[in-house]
Each structure stands twice: as structure tokens, then as C-alpha cells.
Amino acid sequence: MFKRKLKAIGYLEWDKVNGNNTEHFRKVVVWLEDQKIRHYTIEKRNDLRDIKSDKWPEAFQKYCKDLNCPLTTNPLDQLEWLITHAVNLVYTDNYKKLKQVTESKKTKQESIKPSLKLTNPLDNLDFYSNEFKNGVNTIAKLLKIPIHSDHFITLEGCSKLVCNRLNPAAIANPDTVIVKGKPFPITDTKAGVSLGDVVLDNNASYLTLLFTHDLRNLQTKINELIVFMQNHTADPKTNTKLGKVGK
């Protein structure tokens, strides 16, 4: 894993690194500090650079401690952490540079792109303002729709009522949308399961009715599609020009 990370940050001999080889190990640490991490000043790196010294392990442990490395026992794990730390530093540096370039290009593009003047009044509405919420609630009261705590749900209910019952076809033939007959006894409907609580049982019954209503609408649309296709397939037209007489 750390070989691929070394390759990503530009270590030339990344494919030859053996973490169990003392010389390889120490060379990688020195390279990371000199080229990517740069935690010490140049003068303080002498102990790490002396990779043949018997005191190098002590210098390495001090280096890890100075970098706040959370690992303290396994040198290979510490090396993995150092490489990952270097990758993060490289990413952060490149991210800042790319961000500056992107923001500069974005500013330049915004300065030359034409400004658009919106003519639709809906584009200038603040859909979360108190004025908009009060307007939705006023419409709901006029349509006798219960007001929900979420004004968007209230607005959706108003939209459904207007689309289904106040469209031109419905206004021209109000009998097609006016519900006739006795009200459905919702409170007497049972969901078929008992949840051990009256409120939960009632909610389960309501959800069952809504699900049944959705299935009925789906079946109606399926029936309409079948009738539409039958009107096209059940009326074949004969082309007499293709007929032949005799042998």
C-alpha cells in the first residue's frame, strides 16, 4: 500500500522500497522530511540524515513524537503514517493552488458573462419567508384544506385540489368531481393487524386506505392503456391492392 502512496508523491524508487530493509526505511524517512513534510529546519535534520548512526532509531522516534504520530510501537506502521501524512500535505498544497486558479477563472468568467434579468415574478420569491407561508395558509383556508406544519406540504395539497377539481373540465362538468354518497367510515376501518396501541392502529388503517387508493388509480390507468391499445389493434384496415385473383 505505501509503495503506491510513494509513487503518488513522486518517490523515484517507489517500486524498489523494502520496508524491512533498514537502509531503504531510513532513506524514505529522510526523503519525506526533506521533500514533503519539512517539519524541521535544515540544521535540525542532521540526526535523521545520518542514516548509518546507531542513534538513528532514537532520532526517528523523536521525529515521530514531534509530528504527533499516534503510533509508538511498530516502525512499519509509523512509516505508513508518515507517508500518509506526506500525501495529505501534498494534497492540501495542491488543493489550495488549484482553488486559487479556479476562483480566479471563475471571477474572470463572471465579469465577462452577460447579466440576465428575470421577468418571471416566481423567480424572485423567497419560499421560506413568513409572507410566503402566510399566503399559502390563506389559500388553504379558502380551499378548506388542513394546514400542515410544513407549508410546502400544504401548498402541495392546494395544488392537487386545484388541478383535480378546479381545472376547466371539472368546472364545466362539476358532477364529475363532486363526491356523492355517504362518507366513508374511516374510523371504523381495520388494517388487519393489531399493534397494541389505538393511535398506531388508526394510523395503520389510514395508510392501508391510502395504499388501496393508489392501487385503484394504478389499475384505472392500466385499464385506460388497455382500451387505448385495443382501439388501435381491434380495427384492422384491409388493403385490397395487395389481393390477387386466380393462380
Coordinates of N, CA and C in Angstrom, one line a residue:
M1 N 0.8 -1.2 0.0 CA 0.0 0.0 0.0 C 0.9 1.3 0.0
F2 N 1.9 1.3 0.9 CA 2.7 2.5 1.0 C 3.5 2.8 -0.3
K3 N 3.8 1.7 -1.1 CA 4.5 1.9 -2.3 C 3.7 2.7 -3.3
R4 N 2.4 2.5 -3.4 CA 1.6 3.3 -4.3 C 1.5 4.7 -3.8
K5 N 1.5 4.9 -2.5 CA 1.5 6.3 -2.0 C 2.8 7.0 -2.3
L6 N 3.9 6.3 -2.2 CA 5.2 6.9 -2.5 C 5.2 7.2 -4.0
K7 N 4.7 6.4 -4.8 CA 4.6 6.7 -6.3 C 3.8 7.9 -6.5
A8 N 2.7 8.1 -5.8 CA 1.8 9.2 -6.0 C 2.4 10.5 -5.6
I9 N 3.4 10.5 -4.6 CA 4.0 11.8 -4.2 C 5.4 12.0 -4.9
G10 N 5.8 11.0 -5.8 CA 7.0 11.3 -6.6 C 8.2 10.7 -6.1
Y11 N 8.2 9.6 -5.3 CA 9.4 9.0 -4.9 C 9.9 8.1 -6.0
L12 N 11.1 8.3 -6.5 CA 11.6 7.7 -7.7 C 11.7 6.2 -7.6
E13 N 12.2 5.7 -6.6 CA 12.4 4.3 -6.4 C 11.3 3.6 -5.6
W14 N 10.1 4.1 -5.8 CA 9.0 3.6 -5.0 C 8.8 2.1 -5.2
D15 N 9.1 1.5 -6.4 CA 8.8 0.1 -6.6 C 9.9 -0.8 -6.1
K16 N 11.0 -0.2 -5.6 CA 12.1 -1.0 -5.0 C 12.2 -0.9 -3.5
V17 N 11.3 -0.2 -2.9 CA 11.4 0.0 -1.5 C 11.0 -1.3 -0.7
N18 N 11.8 -1.6 0.2 CA 11.5 -2.7 1.1 C 11.5 -2.2 2.5
G19 N 10.3 -2.2 3.1 CA 10.2 -1.6 4.5 C 11.0 -2.3 5.5
N20 N 11.3 -3.6 5.3 CA 12.1 -4.3 6.3 C 13.6 -4.1 6.1
N21 N 14.0 -3.4 5.1 CA 15.4 -3.1 4.8 C 15.7 -1.8 5.5
T22 N 16.7 -1.8 6.5 CA 17.0 -0.7 7.3 C 17.4 0.5 6.4
E23 N 18.2 0.3 5.4 CA 18.7 1.4 4.6 C 17.5 2.0 3.8
H24 N 16.7 1.2 3.2 CA 15.5 1.7 2.5 C 14.6 2.5 3.4
F25 N 14.4 1.9 4.6 CA 13.5 2.6 5.6 C 13.9 4.0 5.9
R26 N 15.2 4.1 6.2 CA 15.7 5.4 6.7 C 15.8 6.4 5.5
K27 N 16.1 5.9 4.3 CA 16.2 6.8 3.2 C 14.8 7.4 2.9
V28 N 13.8 6.6 3.0 CA 12.4 7.1 2.8 C 12.0 8.1 3.8
V29 N 12.4 7.9 5.0 CA 12.1 8.9 6.1 C 12.8 10.2 5.8
V30 N 14.1 10.2 5.5 CA 14.8 11.4 5.2 C 14.2 12.1 4.0
W31 N 13.8 11.3 2.9 CA 13.2 12.0 1.7 C 11.9 12.6 2.1
L32 N 11.1 12.0 2.9 CA 9.8 12.5 3.2 C 10.0 13.9 4.0
E33 N 10.9 13.9 4.9 CA 11.2 15.1 5.6 C 11.7 16.2 4.8
D34 N 12.7 15.9 3.9 CA 13.4 16.9 3.1 C 12.4 17.4 2.0
Q35 N 11.6 16.6 1.4 CA 10.9 16.9 0.2 C 9.4 17.3 0.5
K36 N 8.8 16.7 1.4 CA 7.3 16.8 1.6 C 6.9 17.4 2.9
I37 N 7.4 16.8 4.0 CA 6.9 17.2 5.3 C 7.5 18.5 5.8
R38 N 8.9 18.6 5.8 CA 9.6 19.8 6.1 C 9.2 20.3 7.5
H39 N 9.2 19.4 8.5 CA 8.8 19.9 9.8 C 10.0 20.5 10.5
Y40 N 11.2 20.0 10.3 CA 12.4 20.6 10.9 C 13.0 21.6 10.0
T41 N 13.8 22.5 10.6 CA 14.7 23.3 9.8 C 15.8 22.5 9.3
I42 N 16.5 23.0 8.3 CA 17.6 22.2 7.6 C 18.6 21.7 8.7
E43 N 19.0 22.6 9.6 CA 20.0 22.3 10.6 C 19.6 21.1 11.5
K44 N 18.3 21.0 11.8 CA 17.8 20.0 12.8 C 17.6 18.7 12.1
R45 N 17.8 18.6 10.8 CA 17.6 17.3 10.1 C 18.8 16.4 10.1
N46 N 19.9 16.9 10.7 CA 21.2 16.2 10.6 C 21.1 14.8 11.2
D47 N 20.4 14.7 12.3 CA 20.3 13.4 13.0 C 19.6 12.4 12.1
L48 N 18.5 12.8 11.4 CA 17.8 11.9 10.5 C 18.6 11.6 9.3
R49 N 19.4 12.5 8.8 CA 20.2 12.3 7.6 C 21.3 11.3 7.8
D50 N 21.8 11.2 9.0 CA 22.9 10.3 9.4 C 22.3 8.9 9.5
I51 N 22.0 8.3 8.4 CA 21.2 7.0 8.4 C 22.1 5.8 8.9
K52 N 23.4 6.0 9.0 CA 24.3 4.9 9.4 C 24.6 5.0 10.9
S53 N 24.0 6.0 11.6 CA 24.3 6.2 13.0 C 23.5 5.2 13.9
D54 N 24.1 4.8 15.0 CA 23.4 3.9 15.9 C 22.3 4.6 16.6
K55 N 22.4 5.9 16.7 CA 21.3 6.6 17.4 C 20.2 7.0 16.5
W56 N 20.2 6.5 15.2 CA 19.1 6.9 14.3 C 17.7 6.5 14.8
P57 N 17.6 5.3 15.4 CA 16.2 4.9 15.9 C 15.7 5.9 16.9
E58 N 16.6 6.5 17.8 CA 16.1 7.5 18.7 C 15.7 8.7 18.0
A59 N 16.5 9.1 17.0 CA 16.1 10.3 16.3 C 14.8 10.1 15.6
F60 N 14.6 8.9 15.1 CA 13.3 8.6 14.3 C 12.1 8.7 15.3
Q61 N 12.3 8.1 16.5 CA 11.2 8.1 17.5 C 10.9 9.6 17.9
K62 N 11.9 10.4 18.1 CA 11.7 11.8 18.4 C 11.0 12.5 17.3
Y63 N 11.4 12.2 16.1 CA 10.7 12.8 14.9 C 9.2 12.5 14.9
C64 N 8.9 11.2 15.1 CA 7.5 10.8 15.1 C 6.7 11.5 16.2
K65 N 7.4 11.7 17.4 CA 6.8 12.3 18.5 C 6.5 13.8 18.2
D66 N 7.5 14.4 17.6 CA 7.4 15.9 17.2 C 6.2 16.1 16.2
L67 N 6.0 15.1 15.4 CA 4.9 15.2 14.4 C 3.5 14.7 15.0
N68 N 3.5 14.4 16.3 CA 2.3 13.9 16.9 C 1.8 12.7 16.3
C69 N 2.7 11.8 15.9 CA 2.3 10.5 15.4 C 1.7 9.6 16.5
P70 N 0.5 9.1 16.3 CA -0.2 8.4 17.4 C 0.4 7.0 17.6
L71 N 1.2 6.5 16.7 CA 1.7 5.2 16.7 C 3.1 5.2 17.4
T72 N 3.4 4.3 18.3 CA 4.7 4.3 19.0 C 5.4 3.0 19.1
T73 N 4.9 1.9 18.5 CA 5.5 0.6 18.7 C 6.1 0.0 17.4
N74 N 5.3 0.0 16.4 CA 5.7 -0.7 15.2 C 6.3 0.3 14.2
P75 N 7.6 0.2 13.9 CA 8.2 1.2 12.9 C 7.6 1.2 11.6
L76 N 7.1 0.0 11.1 CA 6.5 0.0 9.7 C 5.2 0.8 9.8
D77 N 4.4 0.6 10.8 CA 3.2 1.4 11.0 C 3.5 2.9 11.1
Q78 N 4.6 3.2 11.7 CA 4.9 4.6 11.8 C 5.3 5.2 10.5
L79 N 6.1 4.3 9.7 CA 6.4 4.8 8.3 C 5.2 5.0 7.5
E80 N 4.2 4.0 7.6 CA 3.0 4.2 6.9 C 2.3 5.5 7.2
W81 N 2.3 5.8 8.5 CA 1.6 7.1 8.9 C 2.3 8.3 8.4
L82 N 3.7 8.2 8.4 CA 4.4 9.4 7.8 C 4.1 9.6 6.3
I83 N 4.1 8.5 5.6 CA 3.8 8.6 4.2 C 2.4 9.1 3.9
T84 N 1.4 8.7 4.7 CA 0.0 9.2 4.6 C 0.0 10.6 5.0
H85 N 0.7 11.0 6.0 CA 0.8 12.4 6.4 C 1.4 13.3 5.2
A86 N 2.4 12.8 4.6 CA 3.0 13.5 3.5 C 2.0 13.6 2.3
V87 N 1.3 12.6 2.0 CA 0.2 12.6 1.0 C -0.8 13.7 1.3
N88 N -1.2 13.8 2.5 CA -2.2 14.8 2.9 C -1.6 16.2 2.8
L89 N -0.4 16.4 3.1 CA 0.2 17.7 2.9 C 0.3 18.1 1.4
V90 N 0.7 17.1 0.6 CA 0.8 17.4 -0.8 C -0.6 17.7 -1.4
Y91 N -1.6 17.0 -1.0 CA -3.0 17.2 -1.4 C -3.4 18.6 -1.0
T92 N -3.1 19.0 0.3 CA -3.6 20.3 0.8 C -2.9 21.4 0.0
D93 N -1.6 21.3 -0.3 CA -0.9 22.3 -1.0 C -1.5 22.4 -2.5
N94 N -1.7 21.3 -3.1 CA -2.2 21.3 -4.5 C -3.7 21.8 -4.5
Y95 N -4.4 21.5 -3.5 CA -5.8 21.9 -3.4 C -5.9 23.5 -3.3
K96 N -5.0 24.0 -2.5 CA -5.0 25.5 -2.3 C -4.6 26.2 -3.6
K97 N -3.6 25.6 -4.3 CA -3.2 26.2 -5.6 C -4.3 26.1 -6.6
L98 N -4.9 24.9 -6.7 CA -6.0 24.7 -7.7 C -7.2 25.6 -7.4
K99 N -7.5 25.7 -6.1 CA -8.6 26.6 -5.7 C -8.4 28.0 -6.1
Q100 N -7.2 28.5 -5.9 CA -6.9 29.9 -6.3 C -7.0 30.1 -7.8
V101 N -6.5 29.1 -8.6 CA -6.7 29.2 -10.0 C -8.1 29.1 -10.4
T102 N -8.9 28.2 -9.8 CA -10.3 28.1 -10.2 C -11.1 29.3 -9.8
E103 N -10.8 29.9 -8.6 CA -11.5 31.1 -8.2 C -11.2 32.3 -9.1
S104 N -9.9 32.3 -9.6 CA -9.5 33.4 -10.5 C -10.2 33.3 -11.8
K105 N -10.3 32.0 -12.3 CA -11.0 31.8 -13.6 C -12.5 32.1 -13.5
K106 N -13.1 31.7 -12.3 CA -14.5 32.0 -12.1 C -14.8 33.4 -12.0
T107 N -13.9 34.2 -11.3 CA -14.1 35.6 -11.3 C -14.1 36.3 -12.6
K108 N -13.1 35.8 -13.4 CA -12.9 36.4 -14.8 C -14.2 36.1 -15.6
Q109 N -14.7 34.8 -15.5 CA -15.8 34.4 -16.3 C -17.1 35.2 -15.9
E110 N -17.2 35.4 -14.6 CA -18.4 36.2 -14.1 C -18.3 37.6 -14.5
S111 N -17.1 38.2 -14.7 CA -17.0 39.5 -15.1 C -17.4 39.8 -16.6
I112 N -17.2 38.7 -17.4 CA -17.5 38.9 -18.8 C -18.8 38.3 -19.3
K113 N -19.4 37.4 -18.4 CA -20.7 36.8 -18.9 C -21.8 37.9 -18.7
P114 N -22.8 37.8 -19.6 CA -23.9 38.8 -19.6 C -24.8 38.6 -18.4
S115 N -25.4 39.6 -17.9 CA -26.3 39.5 -16.8 C -27.7 39.3 -17.3
L116 N -28.4 38.4 -16.7 CA -29.8 38.1 -17.1 C -30.8 38.8 -16.2
K117 N -31.8 39.4 -16.7 CA -32.9 40.0 -15.9 C -34.0 39.1 -15.9
L118 N -34.4 38.6 -14.8 CA -35.5 37.6 -14.7 C -36.8 38.4 -14.7
T119 N -37.7 37.9 -15.6 CA -39.1 38.5 -15.7 C -40.2 37.7 -15.1
N120 N -39.9 36.5 -14.7 CA -40.9 35.7 -14.0 C -40.9 36.1 -12.5
P121 N -42.0 36.6 -12.0 CA -42.1 37.0 -10.6 C -41.8 35.9 -9.6
L122 N -42.0 34.6 -10.0 CA -41.8 33.5 -9.1 C -40.3 33.3 -8.8
D123 N -39.5 33.7 -9.7 CA -38.0 33.6 -9.5 C -37.5 34.5 -8.4
N124 N -38.3 35.5 -8.1 CA -37.8 36.4 -7.1 C -38.5 36.2 -5.7
L125 N -39.3 35.1 -5.6 CA -39.9 34.8 -4.4 C -39.0 34.1 -3.4
D126 N -39.2 34.5 -2.1 CA -38.5 33.8 -1.0 C -39.5 32.8 -0.5
F127 N -39.3 31.5 -0.8 CA -40.3 30.5 -0.5 C -40.2 30.1 1.0
Y128 N -39.3 30.7 1.7 CA -39.2 30.4 3.2 C -39.6 31.6 4.0
S129 N -40.0 32.7 3.4 CA -40.3 33.9 4.2 C -41.7 33.7 4.8
N130 N -41.9 34.5 5.9 CA -43.2 34.4 6.6 C -44.3 34.9 5.7
E131 N -44.0 35.8 4.8 CA -45.0 36.3 3.9 C -45.5 35.2 3.0
F132 N -44.6 34.4 2.5 CA -45.0 33.3 1.6 C -45.8 32.3 2.3
K133 N -45.3 31.9 3.6 CA -46.0 30.9 4.4 C -47.5 31.4 4.7
N134 N -47.6 32.7 5.0 CA -48.9 33.2 5.3 C -49.8 33.2 4.1
G135 N -49.2 33.4 2.9 CA -50.0 33.3 1.7 C -50.5 31.9 1.4
V136 N -49.6 30.9 1.6 CA -50.1 29.5 1.4 C -51.2 29.2 2.4
N137 N -51.0 29.6 3.6 CA -52.1 29.2 4.6 C -53.4 29.9 4.3
T138 N -53.3 31.1 3.8 CA -54.6 31.8 3.4 C -55.3 31.1 2.3
I139 N -54.5 30.6 1.3 CA -55.1 29.9 0.2 C -55.7 28.6 0.7
A140 N -55.0 27.9 1.7 CA -55.5 26.7 2.2 C -56.8 26.9 2.9
K141 N -57.0 28.0 3.7 CA -58.2 28.3 4.4 C -59.3 28.5 3.4
L142 N -59.1 29.2 2.3 CA -60.1 29.4 1.3 C -60.6 28.1 0.6
L143 N -59.6 27.2 0.4 CA -59.9 25.9 -0.2 C -60.4 24.9 0.9
K144 N -60.4 25.3 2.1 CA -60.8 24.4 3.2 C -59.9 23.1 3.3
I145 N -58.6 23.4 3.2 CA -57.6 22.3 3.3 C -56.9 22.5 4.6
P146 N -56.7 21.4 5.4 CA -56.0 21.4 6.7 C -54.6 22.0 6.5
I147 N -54.2 22.8 7.4 CA -52.8 23.4 7.3 C -51.8 22.5 8.0
H148 N -50.8 22.2 7.3 CA -49.7 21.3 7.8 C -48.6 22.2 8.4
S149 N -47.8 21.7 9.3 CA -46.7 22.4 9.9 C -45.6 22.8 8.8
D150 N -45.5 21.9 7.8 CA -44.6 22.2 6.6 C -45.5 22.9 5.5
H151 N -45.2 24.1 5.3 CA -46.0 24.9 4.3 C -45.9 24.4 2.9
F152 N -44.8 23.6 2.6 CA -44.7 23.0 1.3 C -45.7 21.9 1.1
I153 N -46.0 21.1 2.2 CA -47.0 20.1 2.1 C -48.4 20.7 1.9
T154 N -48.6 21.8 2.6 CA -49.9 22.5 2.5 C -50.1 23.0 1.1
L155 N -49.0 23.5 0.5 CA -49.1 24.0 -0.9 C -49.3 22.9 -1.9
E156 N -48.7 21.7 -1.6 CA -48.9 20.5 -2.4 C -50.4 20.1 -2.4
G157 N -51.0 20.1 -1.2 CA -52.4 19.8 -1.1 C -53.3 20.8 -1.9
C158 N -53.0 22.0 -1.8 CA -53.7 23.0 -2.6 C -53.6 22.8 -4.1
S159 N -52.4 22.5 -4.5 CA -52.1 22.2 -5.9 C -52.9 21.0 -6.4
K160 N -53.0 20.0 -5.6 CA -53.8 18.8 -6.0 C -55.2 19.1 -6.2
L161 N -55.8 19.9 -5.2 CA -57.2 20.2 -5.3 C -57.5 21.1 -6.5
V162 N -56.6 22.0 -6.8 CA -56.9 22.9 -7.9 C -56.8 22.2 -9.2
C163 N -55.8 21.3 -9.3 CA -55.6 20.5 -10.6 C -56.7 19.5 -10.8
N164 N -57.2 18.9 -9.8 CA -58.2 17.9 -9.9 C -59.6 18.4 -10.0
R165 N -59.9 19.4 -9.2 CA -61.3 19.8 -9.1 C -61.6 21.2 -9.6
L166 N -60.6 22.0 -9.9 CA -60.8 23.4 -10.3 C -60.2 23.6 -11.7
N167 N -59.9 22.5 -12.4 CA -59.5 22.7 -13.8 C -60.7 23.0 -14.7
P168 N -60.4 23.4 -15.9 CA -61.5 23.8 -16.8 C -62.5 22.7 -17.1
A169 N -62.1 21.5 -17.2 CA -63.0 20.4 -17.5 C -63.9 20.1 -16.3
A170 N -63.3 20.2 -15.1 CA -64.1 20.0 -13.8 C -65.1 21.1 -13.6
I171 N -64.7 22.3 -13.9 CA -65.6 23.5 -13.7 C -66.8 23.4 -14.7
A172 N -66.5 22.9 -15.9 CA -67.5 22.8 -16.9 C -68.5 21.6 -16.6
N173 N -68.0 20.6 -16.0 CA -68.9 19.4 -15.6 C -68.6 19.1 -14.1
P174 N -69.1 19.9 -13.2 CA -68.8 19.7 -11.8 C -69.3 18.4 -11.2
D175 N -70.3 17.8 -11.9 CA -70.8 16.5 -11.4 C -69.8 15.4 -11.5
T176 N -68.8 15.6 -12.3 CA -67.8 14.5 -12.5 C -66.8 14.5 -11.3
V177 N -66.7 15.5 -10.6 CA -65.7 15.6 -9.5 C -66.4 15.7 -8.1
I178 N -67.6 16.0 -8.1 CA -68.3 16.1 -6.8 C -68.6 14.7 -6.2
V179 N -68.1 14.5 -5.0 CA -68.2 13.2 -4.4 C -69.7 13.0 -3.9
K180 N -70.3 11.9 -4.3 CA -71.7 11.7 -3.9 C -71.7 10.4 -3.0
G181 N -72.8 10.3 -2.3 CA -73.0 9.1 -1.4 C -72.6 9.4 0.0
K182 N -72.6 8.4 0.8 CA -72.3 8.6 2.3 C -70.8 8.6 2.5
P183 N -70.4 9.4 3.5 CA -68.9 9.5 3.8 C -68.4 8.1 4.2
F184 N -67.2 7.8 3.8 CA -66.6 6.5 4.1 C -66.2 6.5 5.6
P185 N -66.6 5.4 6.3 CA -66.3 5.4 7.8 C -64.8 5.0 8.0
I186 N -64.0 6.0 8.0 CA -62.6 5.8 8.1 C -62.2 5.2 9.5
T187 N -62.9 5.8 10.5 CA -62.5 5.4 11.9 C -62.9 4.0 12.2
D188 N -63.9 3.4 11.4 CA -64.3 2.0 11.6 C -63.5 1.0 10.8
T189 N -62.6 1.5 10.0 CA -61.8 0.6 9.1 C -60.7 0.0 9.9
K190 N -60.5 -1.3 9.7 CA -59.4 -2.0 10.4 C -58.3 -2.4 9.4
A191 N -57.1 -2.2 9.9 CA -55.9 -2.5 9.0 C -55.6 -4.0 8.9
G192 N -56.2 -4.8 9.7 CA -56.0 -6.3 9.7 C -54.9 -6.7 10.6
V193 N -54.2 -5.8 11.2 CA -53.2 -6.1 12.2 C -53.4 -5.3 13.5
S194 N -53.0 -5.8 14.6 CA -53.1 -5.0 15.8 C -51.7 -4.7 16.3
L195 N -51.4 -3.4 16.5 CA -50.1 -3.0 17.0 C -50.1 -2.7 18.5
G196 N -51.2 -3.0 19.2 CA -51.2 -2.8 20.6 C -51.4 -1.4 21.1
D197 N -51.7 -0.5 20.2 CA -51.9 0.9 20.5 C -53.0 1.5 19.6
V198 N -54.0 2.2 20.2 CA -55.1 2.7 19.4 C -54.6 3.7 18.3
V199 N -53.7 4.6 18.7 CA -53.2 5.6 17.7 C -52.4 4.9 16.6
L200 N -51.6 3.9 16.9 CA -50.9 3.2 15.9 C -51.8 2.4 15.0
D201 N -52.9 1.8 15.6 CA -53.8 1.0 14.8 C -54.6 1.9 13.8
N202 N -54.9 3.1 14.3 CA -55.6 4.1 13.4 C -54.7 4.5 12.2
N203 N -53.5 4.8 12.6 CA -52.5 5.2 11.5 C -52.3 4.1 10.5
A204 N -52.2 2.9 11.0 CA -52.1 1.7 10.1 C -53.3 1.6 9.2
S205 N -54.5 1.9 9.7 CA -55.7 1.8 8.9 C -55.7 2.9 7.8
Y206 N -55.3 4.1 8.2 CA -55.2 5.2 7.2 C -54.2 4.9 6.1
L207 N -53.0 4.4 6.5 CA -52.0 4.0 5.5 C -52.5 2.9 4.5
T208 N -53.3 2.0 5.1 CA -53.9 0.9 4.3 C -54.8 1.5 3.2
L209 N -55.7 2.4 3.7 CA -56.6 3.1 2.7 C -55.9 3.9 1.7
L210 N -54.8 4.6 2.0 CA -54.1 5.3 1.0 C -53.4 4.4 0.0
F211 N -52.9 3.3 0.5 CA -52.3 2.3 -0.4 C -53.3 1.7 -1.3
T212 N -54.5 1.4 -0.8 CA -55.5 0.9 -1.7 C -56.0 1.9 -2.7
H213 N -56.0 3.2 -2.3 CA -56.4 4.2 -3.2 C -55.4 4.3 -4.4
D214 N -54.1 4.2 -4.0 CA -53.0 4.3 -5.0 C -53.1 3.1 -6.0
L215 N -53.4 1.9 -5.5 CA -53.6 0.8 -6.3 C -54.8 0.9 -7.3
R216 N -55.8 1.5 -6.8 CA -57.0 1.7 -7.6 C -56.7 2.7 -8.7
N217 N -56.0 3.8 -8.4 CA -55.6 4.7 -9.5 C -54.7 4.0 -10.5
L218 N -53.8 3.2 -10.0 CA -52.9 2.4 -10.9 C -53.7 1.5 -11.8
Q219 N -54.6 0.8 -11.3 CA -55.5 -0.1 -12.1 C -56.3 0.7 -13.1
T220 N -56.8 1.8 -12.7 CA -57.5 2.7 -13.7 C -56.7 3.1 -14.9
K221 N -55.4 3.5 -14.6 CA -54.5 3.9 -15.7 C -54.2 2.7 -16.6
I222 N -54.0 1.5 -15.9 CA -53.8 0.3 -16.7 C -54.9 0.0 -17.7
N223 N -56.1 0.1 -17.1 CA -57.3 -0.2 -17.9 C -57.4 0.8 -19.1
E224 N -57.1 2.1 -18.8 CA -57.2 3.1 -19.9 C -56.2 2.8 -21.0
L225 N -55.0 2.3 -20.6 CA -54.0 2.0 -21.5 C -54.4 0.8 -22.4
I226 N -55.0 -0.2 -21.8 CA -55.5 -1.4 -22.5 C -56.6 -1.0 -23.5
V227 N -57.5 -0.1 -23.1 CA -58.6 0.3 -24.0 C -58.0 1.1 -25.2
F228 N -57.0 2.0 -24.9 CA -56.3 2.7 -25.9 C -55.6 1.8 -26.9
M229 N -54.9 0.8 -26.5 CA -54.3 -0.1 -27.4 C -55.3 -0.9 -28.2
Q230 N -56.4 -1.3 -27.6 CA -57.4 -2.1 -28.3 C -58.0 -1.3 -29.4
N231 N -58.2 0.0 -29.2 CA -58.8 0.8 -30.2 C -57.9 0.9 -31.5
H232 N -56.6 0.7 -31.3 CA -55.7 0.7 -32.4 C -55.5 -0.7 -33.1
T233 N -55.6 -1.7 -32.3 CA -55.4 -3.1 -32.8 C -56.6 -3.8 -33.2
A234 N -57.8 -3.4 -32.7 CA -59.0 -4.1 -33.0 C -59.8 -3.6 -34.2
D235 N -59.1 -2.7 -34.9 CA -59.8 -2.0 -36.1 C -58.9 -2.2 -37.3
P236 N -58.7 -3.4 -37.8 CA -57.7 -3.6 -38.9 C -58.3 -3.0 -40.2
K237 N -57.4 -2.5 -41.0 CA -57.8 -2.0 -42.3 C -57.3 -2.9 -43.4
T238 N -58.1 -3.2 -44.4 CA -57.8 -4.1 -45.5 C -57.2 -3.3 -46.7
N239 N -56.1 -3.7 -47.2 CA -55.5 -3.1 -48.3 C -55.8 -4.0 -49.5
T240 N -56.9 -3.7 -50.3 CA -57.3 -4.5 -51.4 C -56.3 -4.6 -52.6
K241 N -55.3 -3.6 -52.6 CA -54.3 -3.6 -53.6 C -53.4 -4.8 -53.5
L242 N -53.3 -5.4 -52.3 CA -52.4 -6.5 -52.2 C -53.0 -7.8 -52.5
G243 N -54.3 -7.8 -52.8 CA -55.0 -9.1 -53.1 C -54.7 -9.6 -54.5
K244 N -54.8 -10.9 -54.7 CA -54.6 -11.5 -56.0 C -55.7 -12.3 -56.4
V245 N -56.0 -12.3 -57.7 CA -57.2 -13.1 -58.3 C -56.6 -14.2 -59.1
G246 N -57.2 -15.5 -58.9 CA -56.7 -16.6 -59.7 C -55.4 -17.1 -59.2
K247 N -54.8 -18.0 -60.1 CA -53.5 -18.6 -59.7 C -52.3 -17.6 -60.0

